[in-house]
XYZ file of C-alpha atoms in Angstrom:
573
model
C -48.345 18.240 -98.394
C -51.109 15.072 -98.803
C -53.783 14.120 -95.850
C -51.987 10.469 -96.393
C -48.121 11.824 -96.237
C -49.280 14.008 -92.582
C -50.589 10.280 -90.917
C -46.995 9.065 -91.504
C -44.957 12.272 -90.699
C -47.367 12.844 -87.874
C -47.141 8.711 -86.542
C -43.119 9.119 -87.507
C -42.760 11.831 -84.401
C -44.728 9.899 -82.821
C -42.491 6.771 -82.662
C -39.524 9.397 -81.775
C -40.905 10.933 -78.863
C -41.927 7.645 -77.546
C -38.209 6.359 -78.074
C -37.291 9.570 -76.436
C -39.380 8.514 -73.921
C -38.525 5.432 -73.123
C -35.013 6.068 -73.625
C -34.890 8.735 -70.938
C -37.255 6.059 -68.235
C -35.105 3.444 -69.048
C -36.906 0.685 -70.434
C -34.957 0.072 -73.759
C -32.302 -1.729 -73.041
C -32.803 -4.311 -70.979
C -29.586 -4.280 -68.518
C -28.997 -1.606 -65.853
C -27.168 1.382 -66.171
C -25.249 0.661 -62.875
C -25.780 -3.374 -61.079
C -28.865 -3.161 -58.474
C -28.269 -2.312 -54.397
C -31.406 -3.667 -53.365
C -33.454 -6.237 -53.101
C -37.430 -5.481 -52.704
C -39.829 -8.002 -51.202
C -42.705 -8.941 -54.498
C -44.056 -11.421 -53.074
C -44.148 -13.771 -49.594
C -45.748 -17.728 -50.271
C -46.233 -19.752 -46.592
C -46.272 -23.525 -47.454
C -47.172 -26.144 -43.739
C -44.841 -28.601 -43.246
C -41.602 -28.261 -43.970
C -39.225 -28.142 -46.448
C -35.295 -28.352 -45.502
C -35.591 -31.856 -43.911
C -34.037 -34.780 -44.975
C -36.901 -37.402 -46.151
C -38.830 -33.871 -47.677
C -37.395 -33.189 -52.244
C -36.809 -29.516 -52.766
C -39.325 -27.523 -54.541
C -39.110 -26.880 -58.692
C -38.218 -23.265 -60.159
C -38.789 -21.621 -63.645
C -39.085 -18.139 -65.161
C -43.033 -18.553 -64.876
C -44.202 -20.976 -61.640
C -42.479 -22.706 -58.130
C -43.731 -25.848 -57.360
C -43.560 -27.064 -53.560
C -44.190 -30.519 -52.353
C -46.147 -30.226 -49.188
C -46.834 -33.599 -47.516
C -48.548 -36.275 -50.249
C -48.752 -32.455 -51.895
C -47.294 -30.593 -54.705
C -48.311 -26.481 -54.569
C -47.634 -24.580 -57.755
C -47.008 -20.573 -57.161
C -46.905 -18.367 -60.060
C -43.264 -16.975 -59.277
C -44.423 -13.683 -60.406
C -47.721 -12.997 -58.155
C -46.967 -15.812 -55.271
C -50.688 -16.601 -55.843
C -51.732 -20.063 -56.215
C -52.275 -21.453 -59.432
C -52.818 -24.928 -57.365
C -52.272 -28.371 -55.354
C -51.418 -31.680 -57.504
C -52.941 -34.295 -54.402
C -52.794 -38.241 -54.362
C -48.555 -39.071 -53.933
C -47.540 -41.499 -51.162
C -45.975 -40.150 -48.083
C -42.864 -40.549 -49.991
C -43.087 -37.378 -52.455
C -42.548 -38.178 -55.198
C -39.589 -36.813 -57.448
C -40.833 -33.459 -59.067
C -39.051 -30.946 -62.705
C -40.713 -28.326 -64.408
C -40.178 -28.068 -68.152
C -41.215 -26.893 -70.646
C -44.476 -25.373 -68.378
C -45.181 -28.572 -67.496
C -45.267 -29.600 -64.075
C -43.907 -33.654 -64.030
C -43.720 -35.468 -61.654
C -42.259 -38.894 -61.150
C -44.314 -41.913 -58.552
C -42.639 -44.101 -55.686
C -43.467 -48.219 -56.691
C -41.954 -49.555 -53.783
C -38.362 -49.077 -54.215
C -38.644 -48.443 -58.202
C -39.598 -45.235 -59.252
C -41.227 -46.403 -62.773
C -44.115 -43.117 -63.801
C -43.361 -40.333 -65.358
C -46.878 -37.941 -65.140
C -46.869 -34.599 -66.218
C -49.343 -31.859 -64.796
C -51.214 -28.702 -66.150
C -49.565 -25.637 -63.184
C -52.623 -23.607 -64.217
C -54.945 -26.083 -62.894
C -53.210 -28.878 -61.424
C -55.202 -32.138 -63.927
C -52.890 -34.470 -65.178
C -51.902 -34.533 -68.925
C -50.523 -37.715 -69.959
C -47.797 -40.491 -68.060
C -45.246 -42.900 -69.329
C -44.120 -45.682 -67.838
C -40.347 -46.219 -67.915
C -38.570 -49.053 -70.004
C -37.561 -52.487 -68.852
C -33.817 -52.332 -67.682
C -31.220 -53.389 -70.793
C -30.377 -56.723 -69.164
C -34.849 -57.273 -69.603
C -35.099 -57.683 -66.113
C -36.855 -56.030 -63.643
C -38.044 -52.557 -63.902
C -36.802 -49.336 -65.555
C -36.014 -46.031 -62.771
C -36.760 -42.863 -64.481
C -34.651 -41.637 -61.184
C -31.210 -42.686 -61.630
C -30.083 -41.149 -65.609
C -33.940 -42.621 -67.284
C -34.927 -38.896 -67.389
C -33.950 -34.377 -68.171
C -35.266 -31.693 -68.216
C -34.571 -29.559 -70.258
C -35.865 -26.734 -71.182
C -38.068 -27.100 -73.597
C -39.333 -30.276 -72.401
C -38.492 -33.876 -71.424
C -36.722 -36.285 -72.663
C -36.841 -39.779 -71.213
C -34.025 -43.060 -72.131
C -35.868 -46.249 -73.181
C -33.524 -48.356 -73.744
C -31.523 -48.416 -76.402
C -32.754 -44.910 -77.352
C -33.414 -41.026 -75.890
C -36.958 -39.473 -76.599
C -37.451 -36.105 -76.760
C -41.779 -36.104 -75.451
C -44.416 -33.294 -76.812
C -45.122 -31.107 -72.281
C -48.082 -31.026 -72.501
C -48.978 -35.058 -74.947
C -46.542 -37.253 -74.096
C -45.923 -38.038 -78.313
C -42.008 -38.841 -79.241
C -41.446 -35.649 -81.337
C -38.217 -37.505 -81.937
C -35.586 -40.356 -81.431
C -31.718 -40.623 -81.087
C -30.148 -44.358 -80.974
C -27.643 -44.823 -78.490
C -25.052 -47.233 -77.829
C -25.725 -49.133 -74.970
C -22.755 -51.606 -75.064
C -19.682 -51.226 -73.666
C -16.848 -53.338 -73.182
C -16.028 -52.792 -70.313
C -19.426 -52.261 -68.640
C -19.471 -50.066 -65.141
C -20.622 -52.726 -62.599
C -24.102 -49.750 -61.261
C -24.543 -48.033 -64.612
C -27.086 -49.613 -66.858
C -26.733 -46.709 -69.270
C -23.380 -45.194 -70.083
C -25.511 -42.277 -70.851
C -25.234 -38.712 -69.551
C -27.699 -36.029 -71.009
C -27.504 -31.903 -70.628
C -29.644 -28.833 -72.326
C -29.279 -25.283 -73.803
C -32.014 -23.739 -75.369
C -31.054 -25.122 -78.658
C -29.099 -27.710 -77.935
C -29.500 -31.090 -76.124
C -25.613 -33.268 -75.313
C -25.012 -36.870 -74.910
C -22.208 -37.695 -73.067
C -21.008 -41.085 -73.512
C -18.277 -42.946 -70.889
C -17.208 -46.483 -70.361
C -14.520 -47.431 -68.461
C -11.339 -47.731 -70.807
C -12.713 -46.566 -73.377
C -12.666 -42.032 -75.047
C -15.126 -40.588 -74.247
C -18.071 -38.840 -77.250
C -19.902 -35.915 -76.450
C -22.696 -35.425 -79.118
C -24.662 -32.708 -79.806
C -27.418 -33.179 -81.358
C -31.071 -30.130 -82.692
C -33.438 -29.517 -79.902
C -35.957 -28.948 -82.805
C -35.295 -32.942 -85.202
C -32.822 -34.231 -82.974
C -30.412 -34.124 -85.858
C -26.823 -34.743 -84.588
C -24.616 -31.923 -85.349
C -21.558 -32.637 -83.983
C -19.493 -35.236 -82.675
C -15.877 -34.468 -79.937
C -13.884 -37.479 -78.195
C -12.986 -36.081 -75.528
C -9.875 -38.618 -74.483
C -9.940 -40.951 -71.258
C -10.950 -40.178 -67.832
C -12.279 -41.753 -64.678
C -14.954 -39.729 -63.494
C -16.019 -37.318 -67.360
C -19.413 -35.096 -66.163
C -20.684 -32.321 -68.402
C -23.068 -29.585 -67.928
C -23.945 -26.579 -69.636
C -26.642 -23.499 -70.359
C -27.655 -21.675 -72.823
C -24.841 -20.615 -75.441
C -22.278 -22.253 -73.682
C -20.796 -26.214 -72.234
C -18.334 -27.575 -69.145
C -16.452 -30.624 -69.246
C -14.975 -31.502 -66.627
C -12.246 -35.438 -66.565
C -11.438 -35.662 -63.371
C -9.778 -32.500 -62.140
C -10.077 -30.571 -64.972
C -11.983 -28.531 -66.672
C -12.999 -27.281 -70.584
C -15.228 -24.770 -71.509
C -16.251 -25.134 -74.983
C -19.562 -22.744 -77.382
C -22.176 -24.803 -78.802
C -20.533 -25.570 -82.275
C -18.096 -27.418 -80.184
C -15.348 -24.924 -80.341
C -13.076 -25.262 -76.861
C -12.727 -21.491 -75.118
C -10.674 -22.452 -71.965
C -8.533 -25.355 -70.834
C -7.298 -25.468 -66.994
C -6.446 -27.508 -64.421
C -9.304 -26.628 -61.002
C -13.354 -25.612 -61.216
C -14.517 -23.678 -64.422
C -18.312 -23.343 -64.155
C -19.966 -21.646 -67.703
C -22.743 -18.812 -66.963
C -23.707 -17.922 -70.324
C -23.118 -15.841 -73.782
C -23.685 -12.978 -74.696
C -23.706 -10.407 -78.026
C -19.915 -12.984 -77.931
C -18.261 -13.318 -75.121
C -18.511 -16.031 -72.308
C -19.387 -15.571 -68.879
C -17.425 -18.041 -66.596
C -17.022 -19.213 -62.220
C -13.282 -20.034 -62.386
C -11.855 -20.869 -59.545
C -12.996 -17.671 -56.984
C -12.821 -15.524 -60.143
C -15.976 -14.331 -62.551
C -14.188 -14.265 -65.958
C -15.592 -12.650 -69.095
C -13.753 -13.979 -72.481
C -14.510 -13.270 -76.615
C -16.013 -15.916 -77.819
C -14.281 -16.204 -80.776
C -10.812 -16.597 -79.750
C -10.289 -17.023 -75.833
C -9.093 -13.385 -75.270
C -9.784 -12.403 -72.046
C -12.765 -8.974 -71.652
C -12.466 -8.456 -67.682
C -11.748 -10.416 -64.355
C -13.442 -9.931 -61.257
C -12.570 -11.886 -57.968
C -15.205 -12.997 -55.495
C -14.171 -12.867 -52.521
C -16.844 -14.764 -51.421
C -17.918 -18.559 -52.033
C -21.472 -19.640 -53.124
C -23.050 -20.607 -56.582
C -23.259 -17.898 -59.515
C -25.388 -17.641 -61.976
C -25.750 -15.144 -65.310
C -30.111 -13.700 -65.110
C -31.283 -11.672 -67.192
C -27.971 -9.184 -67.921
C -26.664 -10.170 -64.891
C -23.986 -12.120 -62.306
C -25.846 -12.599 -59.663
C -23.349 -14.582 -56.984
C -25.117 -16.121 -53.977
C -22.081 -15.597 -50.807
C -21.652 -18.117 -48.139
C -22.338 -15.067 -44.905
C -22.768 -15.676 -41.716
C -26.890 -15.439 -41.285
C -27.604 -17.813 -44.813
C -27.615 -20.967 -44.622
C -28.325 -23.836 -47.130
C -29.576 -27.194 -46.031
C -28.515 -28.380 -42.650
C -25.708 -25.952 -41.925
C -28.551 -23.570 -41.636
C -28.394 -24.692 -38.371
C -25.187 -22.963 -37.668
C -27.481 -19.490 -38.001
C -28.153 -20.136 -34.083
C -24.850 -19.502 -32.912
C -25.837 -16.634 -31.123
C -22.246 -14.920 -32.762
C -23.864 -15.013 -36.557
C -24.528 -11.616 -38.289
C -27.506 -11.225 -40.485
C -29.086 -12.965 -43.183
C -28.109 -13.514 -45.710
C -26.405 -11.823 -49.067
C -26.043 -11.422 -52.750
C -23.679 -9.421 -54.973
C -24.853 -8.037 -58.455
C -21.793 -7.992 -61.465
C -22.970 -6.575 -64.868
C -21.538 -7.407 -68.161
C -19.107 -5.037 -68.174
C -18.169 -6.231 -64.746
C -19.629 -3.486 -62.916
C -19.845 -5.159 -59.399
C -21.680 -4.577 -56.146
C -21.173 -5.154 -52.327
C -23.123 -7.420 -50.763
C -27.274 -6.645 -50.673
C -28.707 -8.516 -48.492
C -31.771 -10.956 -48.355
C -35.138 -9.391 -46.865
C -34.816 -13.346 -44.666
C -32.921 -15.446 -44.163
C -32.205 -18.644 -45.519
C -31.750 -20.843 -49.028
C -31.428 -18.162 -51.704
C -32.947 -21.541 -54.856
C -32.845 -18.847 -57.208
C -34.143 -17.896 -59.923
C -37.861 -16.606 -61.928
C -37.801 -14.349 -64.562
C -36.531 -11.245 -62.406
C -36.609 -12.265 -58.947
C -34.365 -14.061 -56.845
C -36.200 -16.931 -54.839
C -34.959 -17.494 -51.427
C -36.855 -20.570 -48.819
C -36.773 -19.441 -45.283
C -38.251 -21.944 -43.378
C -40.287 -21.067 -39.926
C -42.170 -22.353 -36.708
C -45.350 -24.289 -38.638
C -43.993 -23.658 -41.633
C -41.946 -23.214 -45.174
C -41.669 -19.236 -46.251
C -41.266 -18.577 -50.305
C -40.177 -15.358 -50.769
C -39.523 -13.016 -54.139
C -37.390 -10.988 -53.909
C -36.605 -7.767 -56.920
C -33.503 -6.811 -57.380
C -33.385 -2.754 -57.797
C -30.919 0.102 -58.295
C -31.495 2.988 -55.229
C -30.006 6.278 -55.154
C -26.486 6.212 -53.577
C -26.433 6.933 -50.021
C -23.182 7.165 -48.308
C -25.662 7.595 -44.900
C -27.176 4.097 -45.905
C -25.174 1.692 -46.725
C -25.869 -0.754 -48.811
C -24.504 -4.059 -46.936
C -26.671 -2.876 -44.047
C -29.740 -2.748 -45.682
C -30.369 1.060 -46.522
C -30.530 1.381 -42.144
C -27.606 3.257 -41.004
C -24.802 2.687 -39.115
C -25.698 5.713 -35.834
C -28.525 3.083 -35.493
C -27.137 -0.238 -34.611
C -26.417 0.231 -30.822
C -23.330 -0.714 -28.716
C -24.154 -4.242 -27.975
C -21.847 -3.444 -24.465
C -25.589 -0.776 -23.556
C -27.625 -3.103 -24.338
C -28.360 -5.542 -20.544
C -29.301 -3.674 -18.003
C -27.631 -2.197 -15.288
C -29.634 -3.432 -12.488
C -29.895 -7.099 -13.778
C -26.266 -6.995 -14.199
C -25.997 -6.731 -10.375
C -28.867 -8.980 -9.568
C -26.741 -11.616 -11.678
C -23.528 -10.671 -10.016
C -21.694 -7.411 -8.354
C -18.703 -8.132 -10.171
C -19.514 -8.312 -14.526
C -17.127 -7.056 -16.766
C -18.756 -5.824 -20.361
C -16.030 -7.262 -22.508
C -16.334 -5.305 -25.698
C -15.491 -7.579 -29.436
C -13.627 -4.864 -31.182
C -13.017 -6.220 -33.830
C -17.441 -6.275 -34.150
C -16.935 -2.548 -35.125
C -16.415 -3.674 -38.411
C -19.598 -5.279 -40.501
C -19.919 -6.228 -43.542
C -17.574 -3.335 -44.765
C -18.803 -0.894 -43.403
C -17.883 0.715 -39.869
C -20.288 0.803 -36.689
C -19.727 3.154 -33.985
C -20.839 0.500 -31.638
C -18.590 -3.310 -30.954
C -21.761 -4.951 -32.320
C -20.444 -8.123 -30.005
C -20.030 -8.444 -26.300
C -18.646 -10.757 -23.704
C -19.349 -10.530 -20.095
C -17.945 -12.249 -17.116
C -17.129 -11.620 -13.573
C -14.026 -11.019 -12.268
C -14.041 -13.720 -10.021
C -15.588 -16.266 -11.615
C -14.648 -19.348 -12.907
C -16.285 -18.351 -16.538
C -19.557 -20.437 -16.175
C -21.010 -17.251 -15.172
C -19.705 -16.268 -19.279
C -22.874 -15.042 -21.891
C -22.048 -12.226 -24.746
C -25.215 -10.598 -26.214
C -24.531 -10.192 -30.154
C -26.983 -7.416 -32.553
C -26.870 -9.567 -35.266
C -29.438 -6.947 -37.441
C -31.322 -3.768 -37.738
C -33.613 -3.976 -39.807
C -35.911 -1.433 -41.511
C -38.559 -2.160 -39.178
C -39.725 -3.982 -35.954
C -42.376 -5.871 -38.978
C -39.334 -6.879 -40.588
C -36.853 -7.506 -37.518
C -39.325 -9.838 -36.340
C -40.011 -12.566 -40.309
C -36.026 -11.864 -40.314
C -36.178 -13.041 -37.053
C -37.868 -16.253 -37.505
C -36.190 -17.628 -40.063
C -32.931 -17.662 -38.591
C -33.509 -20.432 -36.225
C -32.434 -23.476 -36.307
C -36.306 -25.574 -37.220
C -36.320 -28.675 -38.319
C -33.996 -31.975 -38.413
C -30.589 -31.565 -39.080
C -29.309 -35.073 -40.009
C -25.372 -33.669 -40.529
C -25.457 -34.457 -36.640
C -27.192 -38.048 -36.529
C -30.085 -39.425 -37.437
C -33.131 -36.589 -37.051
C -31.300 -34.194 -34.190
C -33.845 -31.693 -33.654
C -33.033 -28.081 -31.905
C -35.042 -27.351 -28.614
C -37.745 -24.682 -29.317
C -39.303 -22.837 -26.925
C -40.644 -19.524 -26.839
C -41.428 -18.020 -22.546
C -42.196 -14.200 -25.013
C -43.185 -12.839 -27.629
C -39.954 -12.036 -29.118
C -37.478 -13.943 -27.211
C -37.521 -18.019 -28.700
C -34.599 -19.496 -26.258
C -32.864 -22.647 -27.491
C -30.735 -25.809 -27.596
C -29.198 -27.166 -30.184
C -26.369 -29.335 -31.038
C -22.430 -27.762 -32.819
C -19.051 -29.046 -34.363
C -17.680 -32.293 -35.385
C -19.148 -33.520 -31.651
C -22.357 -31.953 -31.667
C -22.106 -31.007 -28.322
C -25.631 -28.960 -27.206
C -25.445 -25.574 -26.554
C -28.555 -22.978 -25.129
C -28.433 -19.953 -26.786
C -31.258 -17.330 -27.668
C -33.172 -14.957 -30.203
C -34.871 -11.595 -29.203
C -36.266 -9.093 -31.317
C -36.568 -5.567 -29.999
C -38.134 -3.614 -31.687
C -35.832 -3.201 -34.088
C -33.227 -4.822 -32.934
C -32.575 -8.972 -33.821
C -29.845 -9.776 -31.037
C -28.847 -13.200 -30.053
C -27.912 -14.762 -26.552
C -25.631 -17.385 -26.277
C -23.544 -18.330 -22.712
C -21.884 -21.963 -23.635
C -22.870 -25.907 -23.704
C -26.601 -26.667 -22.554
C -26.738 -27.132 -18.359
C -28.699 -25.656 -16.758
C -27.827 -23.013 -14.977
C -26.822 -21.681 -18.975
C -29.937 -22.377 -19.455
C -31.638 -20.224 -16.298
C -29.036 -17.071 -17.619
C -29.782 -17.144 -21.656
C -33.709 -16.983 -20.326
C -32.776 -13.741 -18.601
C -31.093 -12.106 -19.938
C -33.212 -12.621 -23.116
C -36.675 -11.769 -21.481
C -35.027 -8.690 -20.182
C -34.614 -7.774 -23.879
C -37.529 -7.847 -25.130
C -39.204 -6.583 -22.433
C -37.454 -2.971 -23.949
C -38.437 -3.564 -27.569
C -41.252 -1.675 -27.215
C -39.180 1.429 -26.877
C -37.374 0.188 -29.813
C -39.646 0.313 -32.687
């Protein structure tokens, strides 16, 4: 054998050995052998100002970056590391609309009542790359508006309405890559719609939905590379028509009926009730249908598997996993975050993970309370409010060895770590408050997210002779891995900021008489009744105290109990 042959054989053997090592290390396949059951903090970034008030603009998220509006600036964060990349300054107090598309940050300026200037920025430097004014309205009068159907952000770049054309722009230069002529006039135009088109996009197609009153809706697909028309499909008559898309899959809603289509326009499913596409991989289509996750063969529509969604939320598919944002006690979304202040609410938000074979996990808790923004690469990104700012946390799904003693639903803590809520209040304090207080454990609270606890986690205290005005409750809301994690969770579970749903910018009254004890009053329910509560960090424990409506006697009772619980925190590290 020649030296060349020996070298070739050696290289081949090395390749085989590397392949064996990679298979053994589990890195050859993107899909894990089993779904993740733990979320690790990959990074955490805190900005000044709060991002959940109604007057603020939500952040933008892509696979590479997070763009956060803060006052008159936008901060761009690298989602792989949590490092600040750049700050874009100089906007009016009314923050602009923003999106990330094609690796570029896009903002729409506000000029008086119209949002008429689209600006592009380099996320790495904050430097403006180009800007473009909106075209006048189709009637030739007034200013154009990029905020009302005027611009659509696909993963591959922005698409803008320009009179009777749709323009696909080069993200970094603003040059027109291609355009499509639109059939603008409607025989019976809608009085509040200037352009009868809506857009959606996959990785390879732009979808144009034309809908005029009294006319059949039409869906057109064009090639992302050159704007060439690929197919058209008449959808029929409907009062309300919309289109949505994910890679490989389209959904069309006509009034209360939904259709699921492939990118080539072939219909897979039609039914009444909600259908949301999640994605397509290796000939299988994944969708959220009603309260079930379902998988179908793309060519035949034959079911592959279906899985009930026990909790409601939004689901998406990323890197070979279906992530379900579950609505649990302790999670919040928008102004609903105020309900987390209820002392009876327990634990952070959670997600469930389902692999492409339909295997799923129990709810995996987030390390912080907050709102799930979505996924960036392999990470989930959660937004949480705190006293002096907003925290963004990148969470990495990982698989840990199954340990029955440390359940997933408890965040890896053992059930025996959860204390008896009735034993947390000192007997001496109870006797000072009243001589005949009784502890009334809530028997149902011995089960938490399907895990059996050794003690009740909720306890009510009331006097035998009282009229009910002296009733208060103590709740074990969460047992964190350590005291630092408990403090982070407790800070993010408070009702900071505004609750416009309660009528204007209603804020909670919050005070912190001692480190680890926060007392607050806020409004709840349809009548927006003010209530008095407290959140206490006691070592690893996050505890809640409640005593009814916001009255002086109730506030005093909450304060006495909360301070006593916080005093004992040093013994619970």
